Short mmCIF file of C-alpha atoms in Angstrom, two decimals:
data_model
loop_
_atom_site.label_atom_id
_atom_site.label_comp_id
_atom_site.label_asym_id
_atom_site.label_seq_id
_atom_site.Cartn_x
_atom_site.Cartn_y
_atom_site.Cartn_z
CA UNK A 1 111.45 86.77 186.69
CA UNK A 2 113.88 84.26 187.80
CA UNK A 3 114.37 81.36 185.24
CA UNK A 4 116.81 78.13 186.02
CA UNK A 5 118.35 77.24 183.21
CA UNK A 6 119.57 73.81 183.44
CA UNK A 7 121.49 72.08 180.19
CA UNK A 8 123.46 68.84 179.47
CA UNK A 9 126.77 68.29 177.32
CA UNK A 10 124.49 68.54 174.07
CA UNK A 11 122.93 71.25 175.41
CA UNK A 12 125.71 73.53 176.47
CA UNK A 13 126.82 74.97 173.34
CA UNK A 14 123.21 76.57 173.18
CA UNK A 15 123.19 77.93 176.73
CA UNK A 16 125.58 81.41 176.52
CA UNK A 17 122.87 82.35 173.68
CA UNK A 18 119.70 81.49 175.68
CA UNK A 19 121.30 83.58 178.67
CA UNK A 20 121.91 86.11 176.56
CA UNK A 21 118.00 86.08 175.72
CA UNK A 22 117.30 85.89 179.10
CA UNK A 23 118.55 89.12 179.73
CA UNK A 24 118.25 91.00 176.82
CA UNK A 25 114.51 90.09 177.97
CA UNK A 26 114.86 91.27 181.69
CA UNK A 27 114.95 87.78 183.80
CA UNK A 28 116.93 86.82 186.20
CA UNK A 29 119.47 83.64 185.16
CA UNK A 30 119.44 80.68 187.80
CA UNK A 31 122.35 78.59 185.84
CA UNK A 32 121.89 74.88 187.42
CA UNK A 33 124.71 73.53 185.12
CA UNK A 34 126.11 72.25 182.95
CA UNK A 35 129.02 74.27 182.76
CA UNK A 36 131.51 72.48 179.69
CA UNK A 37 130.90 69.92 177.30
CA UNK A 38 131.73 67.13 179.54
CA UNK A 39 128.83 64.34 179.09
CA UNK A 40 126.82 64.35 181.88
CA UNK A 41 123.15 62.77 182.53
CA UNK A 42 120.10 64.89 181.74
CA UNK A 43 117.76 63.42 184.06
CA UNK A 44 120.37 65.19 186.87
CA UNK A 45 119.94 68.52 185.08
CA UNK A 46 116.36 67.88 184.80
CA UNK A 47 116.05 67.13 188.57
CA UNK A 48 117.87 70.07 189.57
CA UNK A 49 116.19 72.71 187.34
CA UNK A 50 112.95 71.32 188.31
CA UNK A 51 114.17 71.51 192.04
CA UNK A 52 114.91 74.91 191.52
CA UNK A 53 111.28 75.87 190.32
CA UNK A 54 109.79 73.46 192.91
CA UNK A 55 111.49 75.24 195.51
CA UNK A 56 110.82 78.74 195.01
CA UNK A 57 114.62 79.36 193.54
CA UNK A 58 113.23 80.38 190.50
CA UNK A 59 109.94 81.04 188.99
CA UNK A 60 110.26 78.98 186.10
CA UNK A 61 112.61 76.80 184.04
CA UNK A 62 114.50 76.48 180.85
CA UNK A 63 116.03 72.91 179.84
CA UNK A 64 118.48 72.37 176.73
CA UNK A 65 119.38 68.98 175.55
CA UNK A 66 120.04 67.85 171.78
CA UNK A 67 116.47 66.99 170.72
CA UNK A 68 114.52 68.43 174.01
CA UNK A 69 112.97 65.23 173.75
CA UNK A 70 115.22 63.52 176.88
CA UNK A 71 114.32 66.68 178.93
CA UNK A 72 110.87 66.82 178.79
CA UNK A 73 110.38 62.92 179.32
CA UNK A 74 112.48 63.41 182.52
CA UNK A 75 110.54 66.59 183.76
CA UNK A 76 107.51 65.33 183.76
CA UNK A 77 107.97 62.51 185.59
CA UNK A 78 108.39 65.06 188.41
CA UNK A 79 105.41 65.66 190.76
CA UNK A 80 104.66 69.48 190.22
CA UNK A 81 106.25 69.93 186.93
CA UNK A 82 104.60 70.63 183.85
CA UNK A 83 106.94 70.64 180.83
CA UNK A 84 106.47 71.90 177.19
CA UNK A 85 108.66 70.97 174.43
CA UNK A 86 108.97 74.14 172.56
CA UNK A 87 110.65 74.79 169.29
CA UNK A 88 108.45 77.32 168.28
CA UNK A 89 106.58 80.74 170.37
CA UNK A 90 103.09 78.95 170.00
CA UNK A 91 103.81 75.88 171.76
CA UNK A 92 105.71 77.97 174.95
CA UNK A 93 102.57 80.48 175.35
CA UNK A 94 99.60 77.59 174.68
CA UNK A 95 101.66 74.55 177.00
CA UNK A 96 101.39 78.20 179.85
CA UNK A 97 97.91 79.16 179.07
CA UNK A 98 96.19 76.03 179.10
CA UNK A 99 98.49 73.58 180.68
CA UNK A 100 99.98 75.84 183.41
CA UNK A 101 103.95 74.73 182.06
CA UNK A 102 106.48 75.73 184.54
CA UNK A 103 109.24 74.48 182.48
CA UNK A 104 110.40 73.98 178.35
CA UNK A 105 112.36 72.05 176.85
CA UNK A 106 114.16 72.76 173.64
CA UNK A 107 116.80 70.95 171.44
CA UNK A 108 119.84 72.76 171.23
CA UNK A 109 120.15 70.39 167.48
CA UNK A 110 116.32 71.68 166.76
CA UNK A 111 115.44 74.63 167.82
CA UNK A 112 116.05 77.85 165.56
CA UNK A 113 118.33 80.55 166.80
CA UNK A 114 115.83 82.89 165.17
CA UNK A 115 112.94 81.62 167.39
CA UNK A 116 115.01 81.25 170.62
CA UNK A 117 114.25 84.66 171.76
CA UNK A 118 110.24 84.56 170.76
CA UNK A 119 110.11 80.97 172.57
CA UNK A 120 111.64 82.48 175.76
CA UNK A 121 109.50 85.34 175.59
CA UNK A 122 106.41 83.51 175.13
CA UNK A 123 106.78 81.38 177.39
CA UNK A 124 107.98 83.71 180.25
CA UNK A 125 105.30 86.18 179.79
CA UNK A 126 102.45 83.85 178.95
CA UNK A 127 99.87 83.36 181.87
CA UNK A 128 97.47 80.37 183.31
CA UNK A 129 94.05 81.49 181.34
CA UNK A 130 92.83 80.01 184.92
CA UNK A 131 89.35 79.11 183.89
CA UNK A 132 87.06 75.93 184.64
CA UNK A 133 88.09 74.01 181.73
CA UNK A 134 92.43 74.61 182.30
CA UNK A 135 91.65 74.33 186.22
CA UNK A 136 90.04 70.90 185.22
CA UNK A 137 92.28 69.58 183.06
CA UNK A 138 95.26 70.62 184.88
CA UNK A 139 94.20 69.06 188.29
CA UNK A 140 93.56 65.90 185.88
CA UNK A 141 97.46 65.84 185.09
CA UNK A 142 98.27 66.68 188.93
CA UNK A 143 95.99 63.21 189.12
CA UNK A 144 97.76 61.12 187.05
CA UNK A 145 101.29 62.17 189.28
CA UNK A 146 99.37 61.07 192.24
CA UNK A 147 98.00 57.91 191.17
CA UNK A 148 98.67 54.76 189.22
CA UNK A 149 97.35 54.92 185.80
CA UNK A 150 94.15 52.40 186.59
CA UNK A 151 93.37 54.06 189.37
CA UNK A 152 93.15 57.01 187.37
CA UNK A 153 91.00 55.65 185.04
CA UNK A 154 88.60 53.90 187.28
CA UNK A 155 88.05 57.61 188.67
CA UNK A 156 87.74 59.33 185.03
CA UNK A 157 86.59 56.63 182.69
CA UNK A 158 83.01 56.91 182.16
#
């Protein structure tokens, strides 16, 4: 699989480990930056990982920040991402499975070295369960991207 990796100045110091993953585990690296420690903004690494998933570049996508918590507010204010943070192997499979996640976040200050390779594997080899439930609750989320949140709720609130 091919996975963009995308990772600002907090970030960075994790990323030659999580490639390393990455390929121990068979995928494909598409390495969106950063490349040093220079401080950059992680809404720009979020945009272009996310472009590289939304575009067919890569299949899905990797984000390191300090917390993770930066990341994943940026991604999914991105029509056509779903993103997971993930410190742990449950939350990459279950935010796949029953959310349809095409990107994770992780803190590169949080997330255990031990677990990095289990989270990336998780996640990467986790699948959509793809039944009516997921299907409706997913195209609830693709809702709320589309539409202002009373809108939204005029259409869902009972």
């Amino acid at each position: 699989m091919r996975v963009a990796l995308g990772a600002d100045h907090a970030g960075f110091p994790l990323t030659g480990f999580v490639k390393e993953q990455l390929t121990a585990l068979g995928h494909e690296i598409v390495d969106v930056g950063t490349f040093d420690e220079t401080p950059v903004d992680f809404p720009d690494i979020t945009a272009r990982t996310a472009h590289a998933v939304l575009s067919g570049a890569a299949e899905r996508g990797v984000l390191v920040c300090g917390s993770g918590a930066g990341a994943i507010m940026a991604a999914n204010k991105i029509d056509g991402i779903r993103c997971a943070l993930t410190h742990e192997p449950y939350s990459a499979h279950q935010a796949v499975e029953h959310d349809d996640a095409n990107l994770i976040a992780m803190g590169a200050w949080l997330a255990p070295r031990a677990l990095i390779r289990d989270i990336l594997d998780a996640f990467l080899t986790a699948t959509f369960d793809d039944d009516e439930d997921t299907r409706r609750r997913v195209q609830k989320l693709r809702l709320l991207e589309q539409r202002t949140l009373a809108e939204y709720l005029n259409d869902t609130t009972p």
